[in-house]
PDB file of C-alpha atoms in Angstrom:
ATOM      1  CA  MET A   1       0.000   0.000   0.000  1.00  0.00           C
ATOM      2  CA  GLY A   2       2.880   2.373   0.663  1.00  0.00           C
ATOM      3  CA  PRO A   3       3.666   4.393   3.805  1.00  0.00           C
ATOM      4  CA  SER A   4       0.726   5.686   5.822  1.00  0.00           C
ATOM      5  CA  LYS A   5       0.650   8.755   8.022  1.00  0.00           C
ATOM      6  CA  SER A   6       0.649   6.666  11.215  1.00  0.00           C
ATOM      7  CA  GLY A   7       3.358   4.225  10.130  1.00  0.00           C
ATOM      8  CA  PRO A   8       2.013   1.004   8.539  1.00  0.00           C
ATOM      9  CA  LYS A   9       3.083   0.240   4.973  1.00  0.00           C
ATOM     10  CA  TYR A  10       1.571  -3.200   4.366  1.00  0.00           C
ATOM     11  CA  ILE A  11      -1.686  -5.107   4.739  1.00  0.00           C
ATOM     12  CA  LEU A  12      -1.732  -8.730   5.846  1.00  0.00           C
ATOM     13  CA  VAL A  13      -4.822 -10.392   4.390  1.00  0.00           C
ATOM     14  CA  LEU A  14      -6.530 -13.260   6.231  1.00  0.00           C
ATOM     15  CA  LYS A  15      -9.334 -14.987   4.364  1.00  0.00           C
ATOM     16  CA  ASP A  16     -11.706 -17.909   4.852  1.00  0.00           C
ATOM     17  CA  ASP A  17     -11.738 -19.569   1.445  1.00  0.00           C
ATOM     18  CA  LEU A  18     -15.299 -20.897   1.559  1.00  0.00           C
ATOM     19  CA  SER A  19     -17.126 -17.773   2.707  1.00  0.00           C
ATOM     20  CA  HIS A  20     -14.645 -15.139   1.422  1.00  0.00           C
ATOM     21  CA  TYR A  21     -14.802 -13.547   4.882  1.00  0.00           C
ATOM     22  CA  CYS A  22     -11.621 -11.552   5.423  1.00  0.00           C
ATOM     23  CA  GLU A  23      -9.736  -9.604   8.042  1.00  0.00           C
ATOM     24  CA  LEU A  24      -7.176  -6.943   7.119  1.00  0.00           C
ATOM     25  CA  VAL A  25      -4.202  -6.221   9.353  1.00  0.00           C
ATOM     26  CA  ALA A  26      -2.093  -3.091   8.834  1.00  0.00           C
ATOM     27  CA  CYS A  27       1.589  -3.622   9.637  1.00  0.00           C
ATOM     28  CA  ASP A  28       4.941  -1.854   9.363  1.00  0.00           C
ATOM     29  CA  ALA A  29       6.707  -4.839   7.783  1.00  0.00           C
ATOM     30  CA  PRO A  30       5.770  -8.341   6.566  1.00  0.00           C
ATOM     31  CA  THR A  31       7.383 -10.407   9.328  1.00  0.00           C
ATOM     32  CA  SER A  32       6.708 -13.803  10.858  1.00  0.00           C
ATOM     33  CA  GLN A  33       5.796 -12.122  14.162  1.00  0.00           C
ATOM     34  CA  VAL A  34       3.068 -10.106  12.449  1.00  0.00           C
ATOM     35  CA  CYS A  35       1.720 -13.321  10.926  1.00  0.00           C
ATOM     36  CA  VAL A  36       1.771 -15.184  14.243  1.00  0.00           C
ATOM     37  CA  ASP A  37      -0.030 -12.364  16.059  1.00  0.00           C
ATOM     38  CA  ALA A  38      -2.659 -12.058  13.317  1.00  0.00           C
ATOM     39  CA  LEU A  39      -3.301 -15.804  13.207  1.00  0.00           C
ATOM     40  CA  ALA A  40      -3.554 -15.995  16.994  1.00  0.00           C
ATOM     41  CA  ALA A  41      -6.086 -13.152  16.988  1.00  0.00           C
ATOM     42  CA  TRP A  42      -8.114 -14.881  14.253  1.00  0.00           C
ATOM     43  CA  TRP A  43      -8.095 -18.166  16.146  1.00  0.00           C
ATOM     44  CA  SER A  44      -9.170 -16.483  19.384  1.00  0.00           C
ATOM     45  CA  ARG A  45     -12.302 -15.174  17.646  1.00  0.00           C
ATOM     46  CA  HIS A  46     -13.147 -17.850  15.130  1.00  0.00           C
ATOM     47  CA  SER A  47     -11.446 -21.048  16.404  1.00  0.00           C
ATOM     48  CA  MET A  48      -8.525 -22.859  14.828  1.00  0.00           C
ATOM     49  CA  PRO A  49      -8.709 -24.233  11.271  1.00  0.00           C
ATOM     50  CA  LEU A  50      -7.397 -27.638  10.271  1.00  0.00           C
ATOM     51  CA  VAL A  51      -5.437 -26.165   7.359  1.00  0.00           C
ATOM     52  CA  TRP A  52      -4.140 -22.736   6.470  1.00  0.00           C
ATOM     53  CA  ILE A  53      -2.733 -21.812   3.073  1.00  0.00           C
ATOM     54  CA  SER A  54      -0.251 -19.092   2.182  1.00  0.00           C
ATOM     55  CA  ASP A  55       2.186 -18.196  -0.553  1.00  0.00           C
ATOM     56  CA  GLN A  56       5.887 -18.944  -0.123  1.00  0.00           C
ATOM     57  CA  GLY A  57       6.968 -15.528   1.144  1.00  0.00           C
ATOM     58  CA  SER A  58       9.750 -15.564   3.729  1.00  0.00           C
ATOM     59  CA  HIS A  59       7.357 -14.246   6.391  1.00  0.00           C
ATOM     60  CA  PHE A  60       5.251 -17.396   5.916  1.00  0.00           C
ATOM     61  CA  LYS A  61       7.858 -20.024   5.095  1.00  0.00           C
ATOM     62  CA  ASN A  62      10.209 -20.048   8.088  1.00  0.00           C
ATOM     63  CA  SER A  63      10.990 -21.897  11.301  1.00  0.00           C
ATOM     64  CA  VAL A  64       8.650 -19.719  13.388  1.00  0.00           C
ATOM     65  CA  MET A  65       5.593 -20.529  11.274  1.00  0.00           C
ATOM     66  CA  LYS A  66       6.639 -24.164  11.024  1.00  0.00           C
ATOM     67  CA  GLY A  67       6.887 -24.352  14.804  1.00  0.00           C
ATOM     68  CA  LEU A  68       3.479 -22.697  15.188  1.00  0.00           C
ATOM     69  CA  ALA A  69       1.841 -25.204  12.866  1.00  0.00           C
ATOM     70  CA  HIS A  70       3.494 -28.106  14.689  1.00  0.00           C
ATOM     71  CA  LYS A  71       2.539 -26.836  18.141  1.00  0.00           C
ATOM     72  CA  PHE A  72      -1.137 -26.393  17.276  1.00  0.00           C
ATOM     73  CA  LYS A  73      -1.296 -29.438  14.972  1.00  0.00           C
ATOM     74  CA  VAL A  74      -2.411 -27.345  12.005  1.00  0.00           C
ATOM     75  CA  GLU A  75      -1.400 -28.218   8.459  1.00  0.00           C
ATOM     76  CA  HIS A  76       0.317 -25.342   6.647  1.00  0.00           C
ATOM     77  CA  GLU A  77       0.149 -25.640   2.866  1.00  0.00           C
ATOM     78  CA  PHE A  78       1.917 -23.409   0.351  1.00  0.00           C
ATOM     79  CA  THR A  79       0.646 -22.335  -3.038  1.00  0.00           C
ATOM     80  CA  LEU A  80       2.726 -22.949  -6.135  1.00  0.00           C
ATOM     81  CA  ALA A  81       3.629 -20.289  -8.643  1.00  0.00           C
ATOM     82  CA  TYR A  82       1.532 -20.149 -11.814  1.00  0.00           C
ATOM     83  CA  CYS A  83      -1.427 -21.963 -10.233  1.00  0.00           C
ATOM     84  CA  PRO A  84      -4.178 -19.310 -10.365  1.00  0.00           C
ATOM     85  CA  TRP A  85      -6.907 -21.732  -9.296  1.00  0.00           C
ATOM     86  CA  ARG A  86      -5.012 -22.393  -6.054  1.00  0.00           C
ATOM     87  CA  ASN A  87      -4.446 -18.824  -4.898  1.00  0.00           C
ATOM     88  CA  GLY A  88      -6.683 -16.894  -7.248  1.00  0.00           C
ATOM     89  CA  THR A  89      -9.297 -15.940  -4.667  1.00  0.00           C
ATOM     90  CA  VAL A  90      -6.720 -14.111  -2.549  1.00  0.00           C
ATOM     91  CA  GLU A  91      -5.275 -12.326  -5.581  1.00  0.00           C
ATOM     92  CA  ARG A  92      -8.789 -11.223  -6.487  1.00  0.00           C
ATOM     93  CA  LEU A  93      -9.350 -10.023  -2.927  1.00  0.00           C
ATOM     94  CA  ASN A  94      -6.148  -7.965  -3.093  1.00  0.00           C
ATOM     95  CA  ARG A  95      -7.471  -6.219  -6.193  1.00  0.00           C
ATOM     96  CA  ASP A  96     -10.816  -5.605  -4.491  1.00  0.00           C
ATOM     97  CA  ILE A  97      -9.064  -4.102  -1.462  1.00  0.00           C
ATOM     98  CA  LEU A  98      -7.220  -1.613  -3.672  1.00  0.00           C
ATOM     99  CA  GLN A  99     -10.350  -0.752  -5.617  1.00  0.00           C
ATOM    100  CA  VAL A 100     -12.515  -0.140  -2.535  1.00  0.00           C
ATOM    101  CA  MET A 101      -9.697   1.790  -0.858  1.00  0.00           C
ATOM    102  CA  ARG A 102      -9.310   4.127  -3.849  1.00  0.00           C
ATOM    103  CA  VAL A 103     -13.055   4.773  -3.962  1.00  0.00           C
ATOM    104  CA  LEU A 104     -13.221   5.607  -0.254  1.00  0.00           C
ATOM    105  CA  LEU A 105     -10.163   7.865  -0.401  1.00  0.00           C
ATOM    106  CA  LEU A 106     -11.808   9.827  -3.207  1.00  0.00           C
ATOM    107  CA  GLU A 107     -15.211   9.825  -1.503  1.00  0.00           C
ATOM    108  CA  TYR A 108     -13.847  11.254   1.734  1.00  0.00           C
ATOM    109  CA  LYS A 109     -11.240  13.457   0.009  1.00  0.00           C
ATOM    110  CA  LEU A 110      -8.357  11.938   1.948  1.00  0.00           C
ATOM    111  CA  ALA A 111      -4.692  11.846   0.960  1.00  0.00           C
ATOM    112  CA  ASP A 112      -3.314   8.457  -0.062  1.00  0.00           C
ATOM    113  CA  HIS A 113      -1.105   8.241   3.038  1.00  0.00           C
ATOM    114  CA  LYS A 114      -4.222   8.116   5.237  1.00  0.00           C
ATOM    115  CA  TRP A 115      -5.317   4.764   3.827  1.00  0.00           C
ATOM    116  CA  ASP A 116      -4.903   2.962   7.161  1.00  0.00           C
ATOM    117  CA  TYR A 117      -7.708   5.045   8.716  1.00  0.00           C
ATOM    118  CA  LEU A 118     -10.106   3.548   6.181  1.00  0.00           C
ATOM    119  CA  LEU A 119      -9.002  -0.067   6.541  1.00  0.00           C
ATOM    120  CA  PRO A 120     -11.878  -1.052   8.908  1.00  0.00           C
ATOM    121  CA  ALA A 121     -14.384   0.453   6.455  1.00  0.00           C
ATOM    122  CA  VAL A 122     -12.798  -1.455   3.560  1.00  0.00           C
ATOM    123  CA  GLN A 123     -12.995  -4.706   5.532  1.00  0.00           C
ATOM    124  CA  ALA A 124     -16.645  -4.076   6.418  1.00  0.00           C
ATOM    125  CA  ASN A 125     -17.503  -3.294   2.800  1.00  0.00           C
ATOM    126  CA  LEU A 126     -15.922  -6.501   1.531  1.00  0.00           C
ATOM    127  CA  ASN A 127     -17.531  -8.672   4.207  1.00  0.00           C
ATOM    128  CA  GLU A 128     -21.013  -7.182   4.009  1.00  0.00           C
ATOM    129  CA  THR A 129     -21.478  -7.013   0.229  1.00  0.00           C
ATOM    130  CA  PRO A 130     -23.444  -9.902  -1.367  1.00  0.00           C
ATOM    131  CA  VAL A 131     -21.389 -12.083  -3.724  1.00  0.00           C
ATOM    132  CA  ALA A 132     -22.805 -13.959  -6.711  1.00  0.00           C
ATOM    133  CA  SER A 133     -20.671 -17.058  -6.074  1.00  0.00           C
ATOM    134  CA  LEU A 134     -22.071 -17.198  -2.518  1.00  0.00           C
ATOM    135  CA  ALA A 135     -25.664 -17.500  -3.736  1.00  0.00           C
ATOM    136  CA  ASN A 136     -25.951 -13.716  -3.379  1.00  0.00           C
ATOM    137  CA  LYS A 137     -25.157 -13.907   0.317  1.00  0.00           C
ATOM    138  CA  SER A 138     -22.543 -11.749   1.994  1.00  0.00           C
ATOM    139  CA  PRO A 139     -19.292 -13.284   3.277  1.00  0.00           C
ATOM    140  CA  LEU A 140     -20.327 -12.297   6.796  1.00  0.00           C
ATOM    141  CA  GLU A 141     -23.604 -14.216   6.543  1.00  0.00           C
ATOM    142  CA  VAL A 142     -21.941 -17.329   5.137  1.00  0.00           C
ATOM    143  CA  PHE A 143     -19.175 -17.182   7.742  1.00  0.00           C
ATOM    144  CA  GLN A 144     -21.238 -16.352  10.832  1.00  0.00           C
ATOM    145  CA  GLY A 145     -24.792 -17.264   9.901  1.00  0.00           C
ATOM    146  CA  ARG A 146     -26.246 -13.775  10.362  1.00  0.00           C
ATOM    147  CA  GLU A 147     -27.145 -10.997   7.991  1.00  0.00           C
ATOM    148  CA  PRO A 148     -25.049  -7.847   8.296  1.00  0.00           C
ATOM    149  CA  SER A 149     -26.675  -4.707   9.587  1.00  0.00           C
ATOM    150  CA  THR A 150     -25.355  -1.314   8.590  1.00  0.00           C
ATOM    151  CA  VAL A 151     -25.951   2.339   9.353  1.00  0.00           C
ATOM    152  CA  MET A 152     -28.019   2.537   6.155  1.00  0.00           C
ATOM    153  CA  ASP A 153     -30.550   0.168   7.721  1.00  0.00           C
ATOM    154  CA  LEU A 154     -31.221   2.787  10.382  1.00  0.00           C
ATOM    155  CA  ILE A 155     -31.527   5.553   7.789  1.00  0.00           C
ATOM    156  CA  LEU A 156     -33.792   3.743   5.323  1.00  0.00           C
ATOM    157  CA  ASP A 157     -35.958   1.769   7.747  1.00  0.00           C
ATOM    158  CA  GLU A 158     -38.293   4.480   9.018  1.00  0.00           C
ATOM    159  CA  ASP A 159     -40.510   1.956  10.815  1.00  0.00           C
ATOM    160  CA  ARG A 160     -37.649   0.478  12.805  1.00  0.00           C
ATOM    161  CA  GLN A 161     -38.772   0.129  16.414  1.00  0.00           C
ATOM    162  CA  THR A 162     -37.425  -1.317  19.613  1.00  0.00           C
ATOM    163  CA  VAL A 163     -39.536  -4.197  20.917  1.00  0.00           C
ATOM    164  CA  ASP A 164     -39.375  -6.341  24.006  1.00  0.00           C
ATOM    165  CA  ALA A 165     -38.624  -9.998  23.337  1.00  0.00           C
ATOM    166  CA  ASN A 166     -39.124 -12.987  25.581  1.00  0.00           C
ATOM    167  CA  VAL A 167     -36.255 -15.420  25.099  1.00  0.00           C
ATOM    168  CA  ASP A 168     -36.453 -19.038  26.166  1.00  0.00           C
ATOM    169  CA  TRP A 169     -33.043 -19.734  27.730  1.00  0.00           C
ATOM    170  CA  SER A 170     -33.790 -23.373  28.537  1.00  0.00           C
ATOM    171  CA  LYS A 171     -31.156 -25.909  27.528  1.00  0.00           C
ATOM    172  CA  ASP A 172     -33.559 -27.763  25.236  1.00  0.00           C
ATOM    173  CA  ASN A 173     -34.505 -24.609  23.337  1.00  0.00           C
ATOM    174  CA  ILE A 174     -30.883 -23.500  22.987  1.00  0.00           C
ATOM    175  CA  LYS A 175     -29.914 -26.946  21.703  1.00  0.00           C
ATOM    176  CA  GLU A 176     -32.784 -26.985  19.211  1.00  0.00           C
ATOM    177  CA  THR A 177     -31.952 -23.490  17.967  1.00  0.00           C
ATOM    178  CA  LEU A 178     -28.274 -24.363  17.495  1.00  0.00           C
ATOM    179  CA  LEU A 179     -29.184 -27.523  15.577  1.00  0.00           C
ATOM    180  CA  LYS A 180     -31.438 -25.535  13.240  1.00  0.00           C
ATOM    181  CA  LEU A 181     -28.667 -22.989  12.681  1.00  0.00           C
ATOM    182  CA  GLN A 182     -26.159 -25.758  11.985  1.00  0.00           C
ATOM    183  CA  GLU A 183     -28.479 -27.435   9.481  1.00  0.00           C
ATOM    184  CA  SER A 184     -29.100 -24.131   7.719  1.00  0.00           C
ATOM    185  CA  MET A 185     -25.366 -23.355   7.575  1.00  0.00           C
ATOM    186  CA  ASN A 186     -24.556 -26.853   6.291  1.00  0.00           C
ATOM    187  CA  GLU A 187     -27.076 -26.524   3.463  1.00  0.00           C
ATOM    188  CA  LEU A 188     -25.748 -23.108   2.499  1.00  0.00           C
ATOM    189  CA  HIS A 189     -22.125 -24.260   2.616  1.00  0.00           C
ATOM    190  CA  LYS A 190     -22.926 -27.356   0.538  1.00  0.00           C
ATOM    191  CA  GLU A 191     -24.492 -25.210  -2.168  1.00  0.00           C
ATOM    192  CA  ILE A 192     -21.519 -22.852  -2.206  1.00  0.00           C
ATOM    193  CA  VAL A 193     -18.942 -25.680  -2.273  1.00  0.00           C
ATOM    194  CA  GLU A 194     -20.650 -27.239  -5.282  1.00  0.00           C
ATOM    195  CA  LYS A 195     -20.612 -23.907  -7.126  1.00  0.00           C
ATOM    196  CA  ASN A 196     -16.964 -23.333  -6.233  1.00  0.00           C
ATOM    197  CA  HIS A 197     -15.941 -26.765  -7.506  1.00  0.00           C
ATOM    198  CA  THR A 198     -17.689 -26.101 -10.799  1.00  0.00           C
ATOM    199  CA  ARG A 199     -15.989 -22.709 -11.140  1.00  0.00           C
ATOM    200  CA  GLN A 200     -12.545 -24.138 -10.284  1.00  0.00           C
ATOM    201  CA  ASP A 201     -12.938 -26.936 -12.817  1.00  0.00           C
ATOM    202  CA  LYS A 202     -13.751 -24.386 -15.502  1.00  0.00           C
ATOM    203  CA  ALA A 203     -10.721 -22.296 -14.501  1.00  0.00           C
ATOM    204  CA  ARG A 204      -8.428 -25.323 -14.818  1.00  0.00           C
ATOM    205  CA  GLU A 205      -9.823 -26.106 -18.236  1.00  0.00           C
ATOM    206  CA  ARG A 206      -9.215 -22.546 -19.433  1.00  0.00           C
ATOM    207  CA  THR A 207      -5.626 -22.689 -18.115  1.00  0.00           C
ATOM    208  CA  ARG A 208      -4.924 -25.927 -20.003  1.00  0.00           C
ATOM    209  CA  GLN A 209      -6.190 -24.521 -23.290  1.00  0.00           C
TER     210      GLN A 209
END
């Protein structure tokens, strides 16, 4: 991204491949310590994955990251050069980050070196915008099972009211609700996986031609 007014020069991109949900971390330099801290923060919020995938940059491919993967029993896979179907979604996300960032900088009439102030807004925009390959759901909804709510909802929904709700906190009701949520998420994820496989197969065919 280039130097910002407050110091950071780079963005570390963390992404869930199925849902496209992402988190963007501003940093001064691409180091293994930055990666470890970002992964630990992700895991603390979203739990630990079985596999994480990165390119072969020195900040990813080193003894520190290898030790982290071994300690937490997580498989760390590396993408190969010239395999767009393997790392293409992250490359696309990088382009989207730049595009959204440029639009917001122009919209708010900010200098380029103030990009880090807008990083949370860029992340929110990417996570809350419906995506065609996700059955027109947003990454946030696919990742967390809830529709995003924005400030625009408050502006456009004139009839929005606060109501009292009686919640059944019994164990049986909580269990039933969680099972329904899990079933709904499983169905949504299955649909998305099938679409992704079809799209990846087509991408491989185009690459071979």
